Short mmCIF file of C-alpha atoms and ligand atoms in Angstrom, two decimals:
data_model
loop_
_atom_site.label_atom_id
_atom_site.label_comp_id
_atom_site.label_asym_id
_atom_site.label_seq_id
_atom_site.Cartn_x
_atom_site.Cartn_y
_atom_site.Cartn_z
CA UNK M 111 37.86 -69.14 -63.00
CA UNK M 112 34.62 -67.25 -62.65
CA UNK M 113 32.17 -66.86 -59.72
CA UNK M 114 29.97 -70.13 -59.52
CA UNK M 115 26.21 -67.34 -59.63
CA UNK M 116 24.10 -70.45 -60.23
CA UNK M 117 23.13 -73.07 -58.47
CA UNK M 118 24.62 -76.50 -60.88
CA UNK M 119 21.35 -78.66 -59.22
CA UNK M 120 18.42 -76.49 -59.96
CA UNK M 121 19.49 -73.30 -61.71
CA UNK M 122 18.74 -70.60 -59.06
CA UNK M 123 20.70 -67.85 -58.68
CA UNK M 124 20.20 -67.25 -55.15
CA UNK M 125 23.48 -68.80 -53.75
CA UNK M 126 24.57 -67.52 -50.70
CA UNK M 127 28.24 -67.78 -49.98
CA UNK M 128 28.55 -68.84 -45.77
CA UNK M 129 31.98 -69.47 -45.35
CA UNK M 130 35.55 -68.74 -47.05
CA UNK M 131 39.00 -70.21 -46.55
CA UNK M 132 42.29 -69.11 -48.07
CA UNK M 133 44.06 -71.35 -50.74
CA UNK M 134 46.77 -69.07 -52.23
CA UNK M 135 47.13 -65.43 -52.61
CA UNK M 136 43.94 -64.88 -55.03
CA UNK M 137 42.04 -67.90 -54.78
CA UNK M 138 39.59 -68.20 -52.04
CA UNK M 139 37.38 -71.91 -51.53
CA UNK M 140 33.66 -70.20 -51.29
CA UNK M 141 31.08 -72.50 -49.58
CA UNK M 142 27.59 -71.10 -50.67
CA UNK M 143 24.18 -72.58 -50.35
CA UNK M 144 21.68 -72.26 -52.64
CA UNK M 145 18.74 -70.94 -51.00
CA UNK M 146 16.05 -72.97 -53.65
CA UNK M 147 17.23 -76.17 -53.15
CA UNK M 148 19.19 -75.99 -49.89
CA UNK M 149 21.92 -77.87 -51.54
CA UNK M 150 26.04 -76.89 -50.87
CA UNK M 151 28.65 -76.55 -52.63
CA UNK M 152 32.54 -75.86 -52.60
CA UNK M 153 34.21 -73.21 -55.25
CA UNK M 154 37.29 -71.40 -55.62
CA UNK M 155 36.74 -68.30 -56.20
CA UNK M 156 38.93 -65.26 -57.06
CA UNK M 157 39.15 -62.11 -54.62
CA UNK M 158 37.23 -60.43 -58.49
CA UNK M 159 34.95 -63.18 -57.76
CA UNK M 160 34.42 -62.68 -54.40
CA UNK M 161 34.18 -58.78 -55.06
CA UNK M 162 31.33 -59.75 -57.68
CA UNK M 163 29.81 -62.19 -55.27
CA UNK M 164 29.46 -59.35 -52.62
CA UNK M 165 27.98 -57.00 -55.19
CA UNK M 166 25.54 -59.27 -56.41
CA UNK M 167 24.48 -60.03 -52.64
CA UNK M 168 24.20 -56.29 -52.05
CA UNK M 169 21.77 -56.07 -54.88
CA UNK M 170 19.62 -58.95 -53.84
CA UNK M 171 19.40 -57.50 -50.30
CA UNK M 172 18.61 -54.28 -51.65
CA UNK M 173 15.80 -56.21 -54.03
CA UNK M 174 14.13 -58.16 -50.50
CA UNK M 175 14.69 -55.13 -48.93
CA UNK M 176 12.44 -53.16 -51.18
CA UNK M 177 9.75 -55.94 -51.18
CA UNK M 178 9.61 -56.33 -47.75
CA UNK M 179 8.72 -52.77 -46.66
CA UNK M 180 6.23 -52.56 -50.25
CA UNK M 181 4.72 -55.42 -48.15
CA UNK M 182 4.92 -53.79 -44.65
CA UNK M 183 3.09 -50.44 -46.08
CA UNK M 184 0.12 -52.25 -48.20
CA UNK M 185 -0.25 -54.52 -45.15
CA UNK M 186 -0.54 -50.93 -42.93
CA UNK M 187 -2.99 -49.47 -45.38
CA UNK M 188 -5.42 -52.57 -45.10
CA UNK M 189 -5.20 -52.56 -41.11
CA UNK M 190 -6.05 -48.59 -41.48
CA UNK M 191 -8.52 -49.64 -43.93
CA UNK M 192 -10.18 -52.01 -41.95
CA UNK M 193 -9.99 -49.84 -38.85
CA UNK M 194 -11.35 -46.65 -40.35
CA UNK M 195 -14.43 -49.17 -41.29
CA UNK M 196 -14.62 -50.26 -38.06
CA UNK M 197 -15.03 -46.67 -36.25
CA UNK M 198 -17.16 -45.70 -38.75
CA UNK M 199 -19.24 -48.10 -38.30
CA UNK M 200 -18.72 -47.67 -33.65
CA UNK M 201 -17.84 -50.49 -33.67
CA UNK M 202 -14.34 -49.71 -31.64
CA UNK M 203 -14.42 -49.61 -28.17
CA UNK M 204 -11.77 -48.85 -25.08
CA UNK M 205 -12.09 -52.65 -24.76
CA UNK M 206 -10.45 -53.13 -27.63
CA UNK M 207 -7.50 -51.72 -26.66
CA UNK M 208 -7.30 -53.45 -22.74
CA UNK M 209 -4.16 -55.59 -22.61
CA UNK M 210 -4.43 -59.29 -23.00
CA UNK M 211 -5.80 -61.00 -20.16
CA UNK M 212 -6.84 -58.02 -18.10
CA UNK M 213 -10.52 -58.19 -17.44
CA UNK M 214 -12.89 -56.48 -19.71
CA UNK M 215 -14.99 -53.35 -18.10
CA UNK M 216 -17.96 -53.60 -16.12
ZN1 ZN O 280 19.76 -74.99 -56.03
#
C-alpha cells in the first residue's frame, strides 16, 4: 500500500487529506480532496503513509508560504512606488489620509 499523492481524475498532486478513521493497527482510511478538481476520495493509508502525507503537506505549505509573502513584498514595493510618485509630484494631501466618510477640510 502506498500513499494515494495524485489525484486518479486529473493528475494533480495537490490532495489534501481532511479526515482519518482507524481500520486496524497500521492502516488508516484517508479522505483527501484534490484541490484541482475538487473531487474526493477514500484510501487506506499506512501510519508511513500518513507520515509521508504530512511531510509532503509541510512542504507545500512551506512552497504557498514562500509565494505568498514574495507576493505581499512586490505588491508593497509598487504601493511605495506609486506613492513616492505621488509626493513627488504634491500630489498627497492630509485629505488623503481622513477616515472614510468623515468630511473633507474646508
Ligand atoms: Zn483532481
Amino acid at each position: 500500500m502506498a500513499a494515494m499523492t495524485i489525484c486518479p481524475q486529473c493528475g494533480s498532486s495537490f490532495l489534501q487529506p481532511l479526515r482519518c478513521e482507524a481500520k486496524g493497527s497500521d492502516v488508516l482510511l484517508v479522505e483527501l480532496r484534490c484541490s484541482e478538481c475538487q473531487a474526493w476520495h477514500k484510501e487506506p493509508h499506512t501510519r508511513a503513509d500518513m507520515k509521508e502525507l504530512d511531510r509532503q503537506q509541510a512542504a507545500f505549505r512551506a512552497t504557498i508560504v514562500d509565494g505568498y509573502e514574495r507576493s505581499v513584498a512586490e505588491s508593497m514595493e509598487a504601493l511605495a512606488t506609486c506613492f513616492g510618485h505621488a509626493l513627488a509630484l504634491d500630489l498627497v494631501t492630509a485629505d488623503d489620509f481622513r477616515p472614510r466618510g468623515a468630511a473633507p477640510r474646508a
